[in-house]
Short mmCIF file of C-alpha atoms in Angstrom, two decimals:
data_model
loop_
_atom_site.label_atom_id
_atom_site.label_comp_id
_atom_site.label_asym_id
_atom_site.label_seq_id
_atom_site.Cartn_x
_atom_site.Cartn_y
_atom_site.Cartn_z
CA MET A 1 113.41 123.22 94.81
CA SER A 2 112.43 125.98 92.41
CA ASN A 3 109.61 125.96 89.92
CA PRO A 4 110.49 127.83 86.71
CA GLN A 5 108.57 131.09 86.54
CA GLN A 6 107.77 130.85 82.82
CA LEU A 7 105.82 127.60 83.19
CA ARG A 8 102.29 126.94 84.30
CA TYR A 9 101.27 124.04 86.54
CA SER A 10 98.37 121.67 87.17
CA LYS A 11 97.21 120.44 90.56
CA GLU A 12 98.21 116.95 89.36
CA HIS A 13 101.83 118.18 89.33
CA GLU A 14 102.34 118.56 85.58
CA TRP A 15 104.03 121.58 84.07
CA LEU A 16 103.24 123.18 80.73
CA THR A 17 105.19 125.61 78.55
CA ALA A 18 103.62 128.58 76.85
CA ALA A 19 102.48 127.47 73.39
CA GLU A 20 104.83 128.01 70.46
CA ASP A 21 102.95 127.79 67.14
CA GLY A 22 100.12 126.35 69.21
CA VAL A 23 102.26 123.53 70.69
CA SER A 24 103.11 123.21 74.41
CA THR A 25 105.53 120.85 76.15
CA VAL A 26 104.39 118.83 79.18
CA GLY A 27 106.34 117.21 82.01
CA ILE A 28 106.00 116.51 85.70
CA THR A 29 107.39 118.81 88.38
CA GLU A 30 110.47 118.24 90.45
CA PHE A 31 108.21 117.97 93.49
CA ALA A 32 106.29 115.13 91.82
CA ALA A 33 109.47 113.40 90.63
CA ASN A 34 110.87 113.50 94.16
CA ALA A 35 107.64 112.16 95.63
CA LEU A 36 107.62 109.26 93.17
CA GLY A 37 111.18 108.17 93.88
CA ASP A 38 113.30 106.57 91.15
CA VAL A 39 111.16 106.46 88.01
CA VAL A 40 111.74 103.17 86.18
CA TYR A 41 109.03 103.05 83.53
CA VAL A 42 107.31 105.74 81.52
CA GLN A 43 104.26 105.06 79.40
CA LEU A 44 103.22 108.00 77.24
CA PRO A 45 100.30 108.67 74.87
CA GLY A 46 100.93 107.99 71.19
CA VAL A 47 101.68 110.70 68.65
CA GLY A 48 98.34 111.70 67.10
CA ASP A 49 96.35 110.73 70.20
CA THR A 50 93.91 113.24 71.59
CA VAL A 51 94.44 113.94 75.28
CA THR A 52 91.89 115.61 77.52
CA ALA A 53 92.63 118.03 80.33
CA GLY A 54 92.42 116.23 83.67
CA ASP A 55 92.24 112.75 82.11
CA THR A 56 94.91 110.07 82.42
CA CYS A 57 97.10 109.68 79.35
CA GLY A 58 99.95 107.52 80.61
CA GLU A 59 101.74 105.95 83.56
CA LEU A 60 104.79 106.69 85.61
CA GLU A 61 106.16 103.72 87.48
CA SER A 62 108.68 104.05 90.28
CA THR A 63 110.30 101.54 92.58
CA LYS A 64 107.41 101.57 95.01
CA SER A 65 104.39 102.75 93.10
CA VAL A 66 102.66 103.41 89.85
CA SER A 67 101.03 106.78 89.21
CA ASP A 68 98.75 107.96 86.47
CA LEU A 69 99.99 110.68 84.19
CA TYR A 70 97.33 113.33 83.57
CA SER A 71 97.21 115.77 80.73
CA PRO A 72 97.06 119.40 81.89
CA VAL A 73 95.38 120.48 78.62
CA THR A 74 93.20 119.16 75.81
CA GLY A 75 94.73 118.67 72.39
CA GLU A 76 96.58 116.40 69.98
CA VAL A 77 99.92 114.84 70.88
CA THR A 78 102.54 115.91 68.35
CA GLU A 79 105.68 114.38 69.85
CA ILE A 80 106.78 112.19 72.75
CA ASN A 81 110.15 112.19 74.51
CA GLN A 82 111.64 108.86 73.47
CA ASP A 83 114.74 109.65 75.57
CA ALA A 84 112.62 109.59 78.73
CA VAL A 85 110.98 106.32 77.65
CA ASP A 86 114.42 104.79 77.07
CA ASP A 87 115.94 106.28 80.22
CA PRO A 88 113.20 107.05 82.78
CA SER A 89 115.80 108.36 85.27
CA LEU A 90 115.77 111.58 83.19
CA VAL A 91 112.43 112.37 84.83
CA ASN A 92 114.22 112.44 88.20
CA SER A 93 117.46 114.08 87.12
CA ALA A 94 116.00 116.79 84.86
CA PRO A 95 112.22 117.02 85.34
CA PHE A 96 112.01 120.53 83.84
CA ALA A 97 114.44 119.87 80.97
CA GLY A 98 115.57 116.56 79.42
CA GLY A 99 112.89 114.69 81.35
CA TRP A 100 109.96 116.37 79.54
CA LEU A 101 107.24 113.90 78.50
CA PHE A 102 105.18 114.97 75.48
CA LYS A 103 104.21 117.88 73.25
CA VAL A 104 100.61 118.74 72.56
CA ARG A 105 98.82 121.01 70.05
CA VAL A 106 96.54 122.74 72.50
CA SER A 107 92.87 123.05 71.56
CA GLU A 108 91.56 123.89 75.00
CA GLU A 109 93.08 124.95 78.29
CA PRO A 110 91.42 124.62 81.67
CA LYS A 111 91.01 127.85 83.61
CA ASP A 112 92.64 126.58 86.79
CA LEU A 113 96.27 126.19 85.72
CA LEU A 114 98.59 127.67 88.34
CA THR A 115 101.46 130.13 88.14
CA ALA A 116 104.82 129.09 89.58
CA ASP A 117 104.10 130.96 92.80
CA GLU A 118 100.61 129.52 93.11
CA TYR A 119 101.97 126.02 92.50
CA ALA A 120 104.72 126.54 95.07
CA GLU A 121 102.07 127.44 97.62
CA PHE A 122 99.82 124.56 96.53
CA SER A 123 102.57 121.93 96.78
CA GLY A 124 104.28 123.47 99.79
CA ASN A 125 107.47 123.87 97.75
CA MET B 1 100.65 111.21 94.93
CA ASN B 2 98.73 110.47 98.06
CA SER B 3 100.14 110.34 101.53
CA ALA B 4 98.06 109.27 104.46
CA PRO B 5 99.50 110.78 107.61
CA SER B 6 98.58 108.87 110.74
CA SER B 7 97.48 110.67 113.87
CA THR B 8 100.57 110.48 116.06
CA PRO B 9 103.32 108.35 114.57
CA ARG B 10 106.03 107.10 116.90
CA LEU B 11 109.50 108.52 116.42
CA THR B 12 112.72 106.55 116.76
CA ALA B 13 115.68 107.81 118.79
CA LEU B 14 117.29 108.72 115.44
CA ASP B 15 114.44 110.89 114.21
CA ALA B 16 116.43 114.16 114.37
CA VAL B 17 119.27 112.51 112.46
CA HIS B 18 116.95 111.42 109.66
CA ARG B 19 115.48 114.90 109.34
CA ALA B 20 118.92 116.50 109.33
CA LEU B 21 119.87 114.12 106.50
CA GLY B 22 116.79 115.19 104.54
CA ALA B 23 115.17 111.76 104.56
CA THR B 24 111.82 111.18 102.90
CA MET B 25 109.79 109.81 105.79
CA THR B 26 106.90 107.37 105.66
CA ASP B 27 104.41 105.91 108.09
CA PHE B 28 105.26 102.28 108.75
CA ALA B 29 103.25 100.27 111.29
CA GLY B 30 102.60 103.43 113.28
CA TRP B 31 106.21 104.61 113.15
CA ASP B 32 107.57 107.55 111.21
CA MET B 33 110.45 105.87 109.37
CA PRO B 34 112.95 106.92 106.70
CA LEU B 35 111.86 105.64 103.29
CA ARG B 36 114.99 106.92 101.54
CA TYR B 37 117.60 109.63 101.92
CA GLY B 38 118.36 110.15 98.23
CA SER B 39 117.94 107.62 95.45
CA GLU B 40 116.71 104.23 96.68
CA ARG B 41 118.55 102.63 93.76
CA ASP B 42 121.86 104.12 94.90
CA GLU B 43 121.18 102.97 98.48
CA HIS B 44 120.42 99.46 97.26
CA LEU B 45 123.60 99.25 95.21
CA ALA B 46 125.65 100.65 98.10
CA VAL B 47 124.56 97.71 100.27
CA ARG B 48 125.38 95.23 97.48
CA THR B 49 128.82 96.66 96.78
CA ARG B 50 129.92 98.66 99.85
CA ALA B 51 127.81 99.22 102.97
CA GLY B 52 124.54 100.72 104.15
CA LEU B 53 123.38 101.96 107.56
CA PHE B 54 119.75 101.37 108.59
CA ASP B 55 117.59 102.52 111.50
CA LEU B 56 115.38 99.55 112.35
CA SER B 57 114.23 100.76 115.75
CA HIS B 58 110.61 100.03 114.86
CA MET B 59 111.24 96.28 115.21
CA GLY B 60 109.70 94.78 118.36
CA GLU B 61 111.97 93.26 121.00
CA ILE B 62 110.54 90.91 123.61
CA THR B 63 112.69 89.33 126.33
CA VAL B 64 111.82 85.96 127.81
CA THR B 65 113.67 84.92 130.97
CA GLY B 66 113.40 82.29 133.66
CA PRO B 67 114.15 78.63 134.37
CA LYS B 68 111.42 77.53 131.94
CA ALA B 69 112.04 80.15 129.24
CA ALA B 70 113.15 77.48 126.76
CA ASP B 71 110.14 75.29 127.51
CA LEU B 72 107.79 78.25 127.10
CA LEU B 73 109.23 79.11 123.71
CA ASP B 74 109.15 75.48 122.57
CA HIS B 75 105.46 75.54 123.48
CA ALA B 76 104.70 78.95 121.96
CA LEU B 77 106.76 78.82 118.73
CA VAL B 78 107.09 76.21 115.98
CA GLY B 79 110.89 75.91 116.20
CA ASN B 80 113.10 73.81 118.44
CA ILE B 81 114.14 76.72 120.63
CA GLY B 82 115.56 74.71 123.53
CA ALA B 83 118.15 73.35 121.10
CA VAL B 84 119.51 76.79 120.17
CA ALA B 85 122.97 77.25 121.69
CA VAL B 86 123.70 80.26 123.86
CA GLY B 87 124.97 83.03 121.58
CA ARG B 88 123.16 81.73 118.51
CA ALA B 89 120.00 82.91 116.77
CA ARG B 90 117.22 81.09 114.96
CA TYR B 91 114.64 82.11 112.36
CA THR B 92 111.24 80.79 113.44
CA MET B 93 107.52 81.49 113.46
CA ILE B 94 104.66 81.86 115.89
CA CYS B 95 101.44 80.25 114.70
CA GLN B 96 97.80 80.18 115.72
CA GLU B 97 96.06 77.00 116.93
CA ASP B 98 94.83 76.54 113.34
CA GLY B 99 98.42 76.76 112.01
CA GLY B 100 98.08 80.25 110.50
CA ILE B 101 101.25 82.34 110.79
CA LEU B 102 101.01 85.14 113.37
CA ASP B 103 104.53 86.39 112.64
CA ASP B 104 107.99 85.34 111.61
CA LEU B 105 110.64 85.96 114.25
CA ILE B 106 114.31 85.88 115.05
CA VAL B 107 115.07 84.41 118.46
CA TYR B 108 118.47 85.09 120.06
CA ARG B 109 119.53 82.94 122.98
CA LEU B 110 121.42 85.41 125.15
CA GLY B 111 121.90 83.07 128.13
CA GLU B 112 120.87 79.68 129.43
CA ASP B 113 117.62 81.18 130.72
CA GLU B 114 117.36 84.33 128.59
CA TYR B 115 116.08 84.88 125.07
CA MET B 116 115.41 87.96 123.01
CA ILE B 117 112.73 87.72 120.34
CA VAL B 118 112.54 90.21 117.49
CA ALA B 119 109.10 90.58 115.96
CA ASN B 120 107.94 92.63 113.00
CA ALA B 121 106.80 96.12 113.99
CA SER B 122 103.28 95.55 112.73
CA ASN B 123 102.94 92.31 114.73
CA ALA B 124 104.90 93.12 117.89
CA GLN B 125 101.81 93.64 120.06
CA THR B 126 100.18 90.45 118.74
CA VAL B 127 103.32 88.45 119.46
CA LEU B 128 103.69 90.00 122.92
CA ASP B 129 100.06 89.20 123.76
CA ALA B 130 100.33 85.62 122.46
CA LEU B 131 103.56 84.95 124.37
CA THR B 132 102.11 86.43 127.55
CA THR B 133 99.02 84.22 127.27
CA ARG B 134 101.05 81.15 126.38
CA ALA B 135 103.42 81.75 129.34
CA SER B 136 100.68 80.76 131.75
CA GLY B 137 101.86 77.76 133.78
CA PHE B 138 105.54 78.21 132.84
CA ASP B 139 108.14 79.53 135.29
CA ALA B 140 109.18 82.28 132.87
CA GLU B 141 108.70 86.01 132.43
CA VAL B 142 107.74 87.73 129.18
CA ARG B 143 108.94 91.33 129.09
CA ASP B 144 108.02 94.05 126.58
CA ASP B 145 111.41 95.54 125.61
CA ARG B 146 110.26 97.56 122.62
CA ASP B 147 111.29 100.82 124.28
CA ALA B 148 114.52 99.40 125.68
CA TYR B 149 116.30 99.14 122.34
CA ALA B 150 117.20 101.15 119.32
CA LEU B 151 118.30 98.93 116.43
CA LEU B 152 120.92 99.95 113.89
CA ALA B 153 121.99 97.67 111.06
CA VAL B 154 125.20 97.84 109.03
CA GLN B 155 124.87 95.68 105.93
CA GLY B 156 127.12 95.03 102.96
CA PRO B 157 130.55 93.59 102.13
CA GLU B 158 132.39 96.45 103.87
CA SER B 159 130.43 96.06 107.11
CA PRO B 160 132.90 93.71 108.90
CA GLY B 161 135.73 96.18 108.31
CA ILE B 162 133.69 99.14 109.48
CA LEU B 163 132.63 97.38 112.67
CA ARG B 164 136.11 96.01 113.33
CA SER B 165 137.42 99.57 113.50
CA LEU B 166 134.95 100.36 116.30
CA THR B 167 134.98 97.27 118.50
CA ASP B 168 137.22 94.77 120.26
CA ALA B 169 134.52 92.10 120.02
CA ASP B 170 135.57 88.88 118.29
CA LEU B 171 133.81 89.43 114.96
CA ASP B 172 135.71 86.60 113.26
CA GLY B 173 134.29 84.23 115.86
CA LEU B 174 130.80 85.63 115.34
CA LYS B 175 129.06 83.39 112.83
CA TYR B 176 126.02 84.18 110.67
CA TYR B 177 122.93 84.00 112.89
CA ALA B 178 124.82 84.54 116.12
CA GLY B 179 124.96 87.39 118.61
CA LEU B 180 127.27 88.49 121.39
CA PRO B 181 127.31 91.34 123.88
CA GLY B 182 130.09 93.85 123.32
CA THR B 183 130.96 97.49 122.95
CA VAL B 184 130.82 99.40 119.65
CA ALA B 185 132.30 102.92 119.63
CA GLY B 186 132.09 102.89 123.41
CA VAL B 187 128.40 102.00 123.35
CA PRO B 188 127.24 98.74 124.99
CA ALA B 189 125.51 96.68 122.31
CA LEU B 190 124.20 93.28 121.45
CA ILE B 191 126.13 92.62 118.25
CA ALA B 192 124.29 90.20 115.98
CA ARG B 193 125.41 88.88 112.61
CA THR B 194 121.96 88.97 111.09
CA GLY B 195 120.14 91.06 108.54
CA TYR B 196 117.54 91.15 105.84
CA THR B 197 119.51 92.17 102.77
CA GLY B 198 121.22 89.04 101.47
CA GLU B 199 124.61 90.53 102.40
CA ASP B 200 126.97 89.97 105.30
CA GLY B 201 126.13 92.44 108.02
CA PHE B 202 125.42 93.24 111.63
CA GLU B 203 122.48 94.36 113.70
CA LEU B 204 123.28 96.38 116.80
CA PHE B 205 120.76 96.52 119.64
CA VAL B 206 121.54 99.47 121.91
CA ASP B 207 120.01 101.74 124.51
CA PRO B 208 118.07 104.45 122.60
CA ALA B 209 120.07 107.06 124.53
CA HIS B 210 123.19 105.87 122.68
CA ALA B 211 121.65 105.53 119.23
CA GLU B 212 122.73 108.90 117.87
CA ALA B 213 126.33 108.54 119.05
CA LEU B 214 126.55 105.09 117.49
CA TRP B 215 124.98 106.28 114.23
CA GLN B 216 127.55 109.10 113.97
CA ALA B 217 130.46 106.78 114.82
CA LEU B 218 129.38 104.27 112.16
CA THR B 219 128.85 107.05 109.63
CA GLU B 220 132.38 108.36 110.22
CA ALA B 221 133.98 104.91 110.27
CA GLY B 222 132.21 103.97 107.04
CA ALA B 223 132.76 107.19 105.11
CA ALA B 224 136.04 106.09 103.54
CA VAL B 225 134.53 102.85 102.16
CA GLY B 226 131.33 104.45 100.88
CA LEU B 227 128.79 103.62 103.59
CA VAL B 228 125.52 105.50 103.08
CA PRO B 229 122.34 105.80 105.17
CA CYS B 230 119.60 103.56 103.77
CA GLY B 231 115.82 103.62 104.08
CA LEU B 232 113.01 101.09 104.10
CA SER B 233 112.53 101.33 100.34
CA CYS B 234 115.87 99.72 99.48
CA ARG B 235 115.50 97.32 102.40
CA ASP B 236 112.46 95.96 100.60
CA THR B 237 114.18 95.54 97.23
CA LEU B 238 117.23 93.98 98.92
CA ARG B 239 115.15 91.36 100.73
CA LEU B 240 113.10 90.75 97.60
CA GLU B 241 116.23 89.99 95.55
CA ALA B 242 117.40 87.73 98.39
CA GLY B 243 114.06 85.87 98.23
CA MET B 244 113.25 86.56 101.86
CA PRO B 245 109.57 86.56 102.84
CA LEU B 246 107.88 89.64 104.26
CA TYR B 247 105.02 89.34 106.71
CA GLY B 248 101.86 90.78 105.17
CA ASN B 249 103.11 89.96 101.67
CA GLU B 250 104.31 86.35 101.55
CA LEU B 251 103.16 85.39 105.07
CA SER B 252 99.79 85.80 106.80
CA THR B 253 97.38 84.16 109.23
CA ALA B 254 95.65 82.65 106.17
CA LEU B 255 98.71 80.48 105.46
CA THR B 256 100.52 77.81 107.45
CA PRO B 257 104.32 77.59 107.14
CA PHE B 258 103.77 74.59 104.82
CA ASP B 259 101.55 76.61 102.50
CA ALA B 260 104.27 79.26 102.42
CA GLY B 261 106.93 76.75 101.43
CA LEU B 262 108.62 77.20 104.80
CA GLY B 263 107.57 73.95 106.45
CA ARG B 264 111.21 73.35 107.37
CA VAL B 265 110.89 75.85 110.25
CA VAL B 266 108.30 73.59 111.93
CA LYS B 267 109.95 71.05 114.24
CA PHE B 268 107.70 68.18 115.24
CA ASP B 269 110.53 66.38 117.05
CA LYS B 270 110.84 68.67 120.05
CA THR B 271 111.63 67.00 123.33
CA SER B 272 110.25 69.52 125.83
CA ASN B 273 106.56 69.72 126.81
CA GLY B 274 106.11 66.14 125.62
CA GLY B 275 106.65 67.46 122.09
CA ASP B 276 103.46 69.53 122.11
CA PHE B 277 103.22 73.14 120.90
CA VAL B 278 100.57 75.60 119.85
CA GLY B 279 99.31 74.67 116.38
CA ARG B 280 100.89 71.21 116.31
CA LYS B 281 97.76 69.31 115.30
CA ALA B 282 96.83 71.72 112.52
CA LEU B 283 100.41 71.84 111.27
CA GLU B 284 100.67 68.04 111.13
CA ALA B 285 97.58 68.04 108.96
CA ALA B 286 99.02 70.87 106.83
CA ALA B 287 102.25 68.91 106.36
CA GLU B 288 100.31 65.86 105.17
CA ARG B 289 98.21 67.96 102.80
CA ALA B 290 101.31 69.61 101.38
CA ALA B 291 102.96 66.20 100.80
CA ALA B 292 99.87 64.69 99.15
CA ALA B 293 98.70 67.62 97.03
CA PRO B 294 101.29 70.36 96.70
CA PRO B 295 99.76 73.77 97.44
CA ARG B 296 100.64 76.84 95.42
CA LYS B 297 104.39 77.35 95.51
CA LEU B 298 106.41 80.47 96.12
CA VAL B 299 108.48 81.20 93.00
CA GLY B 300 110.44 84.01 91.46
CA LEU B 301 109.29 85.80 88.32
CA VAL B 302 111.58 87.83 86.09
CA ALA B 303 110.10 90.26 83.58
CA GLU B 304 111.06 90.26 79.96
CA GLY B 305 109.64 93.76 79.60
CA ARG B 306 109.87 96.78 81.84
CA ARG B 307 106.50 96.90 83.56
CA VAL B 308 106.57 96.18 87.27
CA PRO B 309 104.35 93.58 88.92
CA ARG B 310 102.90 94.62 92.28
CA ALA B 311 101.53 92.70 95.25
CA GLY B 312 98.02 91.43 94.49
CA TYR B 313 98.41 91.27 90.69
CA ALA B 314 97.22 88.00 89.12
CA VAL B 315 99.65 85.49 87.65
CA VAL B 316 98.15 84.11 84.45
CA ALA B 317 98.76 81.25 82.02
CA GLY B 318 96.60 80.25 79.08
CA GLY B 319 94.10 82.96 79.97
CA GLN B 320 93.58 81.49 83.45
CA VAL B 321 94.56 82.93 86.82
CA VAL B 322 97.19 80.53 88.21
CA GLY B 323 98.58 82.55 91.10
CA GLU B 324 99.16 85.89 92.71
CA VAL B 325 102.10 88.25 93.04
CA THR B 326 103.01 88.86 96.69
CA SER B 327 105.92 91.29 96.18
CA GLY B 328 107.28 93.00 93.11
CA ALA B 329 109.74 95.74 92.24
CA PRO B 330 112.33 96.75 89.71
CA SER B 331 115.50 94.90 90.70
CA PRO B 332 118.49 97.25 90.80
CA THR B 333 120.91 94.29 90.70
CA LEU B 334 119.27 92.42 87.79
CA GLY B 335 118.15 95.57 85.98
CA LYS B 336 114.71 94.06 85.38
CA PRO B 337 111.40 93.96 87.23
CA ILE B 338 111.13 90.91 89.51
CA ALA B 339 108.41 89.43 91.69
CA ILE B 340 107.74 86.77 94.27
CA ALA B 341 104.45 84.99 93.61
CA TYR B 342 102.40 82.01 94.70
CA VAL B 343 101.65 79.90 91.63
CA ASP B 344 99.96 76.53 91.08
CA ALA B 345 102.47 73.75 91.72
CA SER B 346 102.14 72.49 88.14
CA LEU B 347 103.55 75.80 86.85
CA ALA B 348 106.15 76.37 89.55
CA GLU B 349 109.06 74.61 87.84
CA PRO B 350 111.81 77.05 86.82
CA GLY B 351 111.66 77.63 83.08
CA THR B 352 107.93 76.86 82.77
CA ALA B 353 106.75 78.57 79.60
CA GLY B 354 103.71 80.72 79.07
CA VAL B 355 103.47 82.35 82.48
CA GLY B 356 102.56 86.02 82.67
CA VAL B 357 101.38 88.72 85.04
CA ASP B 358 98.23 90.75 84.51
CA ILE B 359 99.51 94.30 84.77
CA ARG B 360 96.48 96.52 84.79
CA GLY B 361 94.76 94.52 82.06
CA SER B 362 97.74 93.59 79.89
CA HIS B 363 99.30 90.11 80.18
CA GLU B 364 103.04 90.67 80.32
CA PRO B 365 105.38 87.67 79.87
CA TYR B 366 107.46 86.51 82.85
CA GLU B 367 110.08 83.83 83.34
CA VAL B 368 109.61 81.45 86.29
CA VAL B 369 112.86 81.13 88.27
CA ALA B 370 113.96 79.59 91.56
CA LEU B 371 114.41 81.88 94.55
CA PRO B 372 116.52 83.74 95.49
CA PHE B 373 117.17 86.10 92.59
CA TYR B 374 120.46 87.10 94.14
CA LYS B 375 122.98 85.21 96.23
CA ARG B 376 126.14 86.85 97.46
CA GLN B 377 129.55 85.35 96.67
CA LYS B 378 131.13 84.07 99.86
#
């Protein structure tokens, strides 16, 4: 398992891209996707919703469990990944690519986001 | 993502195999067991269409022997155990004096005076203690054989072919719910045609020292027909589709077999012990209650949407709570979320309209169906 170097990570196992024109993309890590098992249902925030760093903004349901989705940053949701809603297995098969979850216009970032190496140490992967 | 590691989980004889296969392990009733090896959906579908190999060594085996073994079991269990033919098996239950279910069991009659009982891992000690207590006054011995057996299961339509390539035992003569001693891949085994998946399949009880060799032999013999190792996660969705109850979900000490819709396992017409058995009085009363005023019934629910009902969620109709989900999961075979639930008898009829499940505050529509959700073509 390798965590892309260019991303930053939350302790709730979300990843975040560097902002482009103020907008970052959010997903969950491969470690999290593996821990969940087969994801079968993805509930995401709505476009235009304000999400808050560390607060729940959706749900990820797998065969055996349901987990809250947390936002790693504060801001306004500009886009959601309808492909992942329609085919939740993308979260398992391509967590860092086609299985991304939503895009957010970042207004505030917490100080404790992790680098890839820090996240690898944190998650033991 | 929480995991709660227990202090010192027990390991099965196949533990090194599971780790070599990269299994995701989970604590189950004090045992460290494989949850899945890859995708639980793929494992599930392999059992439905090809074959799956399970390590079930956490199950609790108890041997009962002696001239009065049959009488003891007729006294201790709700089934008519003395009437089970040698070589056959029976699904039954052990109840408390008040009729509450202590566990559901499979009893194999291995000889005239010898039975093997398989209890759920979480209840094995309770069952052992109850049988030991209830054996008082009977010329029979109750033996804890939990450490004497590893249990491997091969389940799925390809399982007869796989086993046939490894044994001379008469598999064609081995009916569903029967067991015979034999040799599989050179390993002495009790070969039983039982399982918990809704498919044809076999359970192999062997000396733990032989478990790894047997696992490897089955893996090799099954490779060409697509056999894959399978974990507890798909075992649960397989049994759920097959409408089979799980102790702790559908069954508990708070319910009698009649409240669970399984009153047929209780046999009041036993001939041994003057017809008496532990729980008889309470169960007679429960049978009368169930006939007069039907209790909540166990039904199937199929989702119209994609949200998954979980054990403990309320079943609702007209804004009222009318039942409770006991097991729920996305069904790989149906492609929709399904659940087993206890619902008020008036709403239990298949096709009843207006039934939903409260999924974290939102009432999602569900269709009431008869169990099982899935039945294999014979």
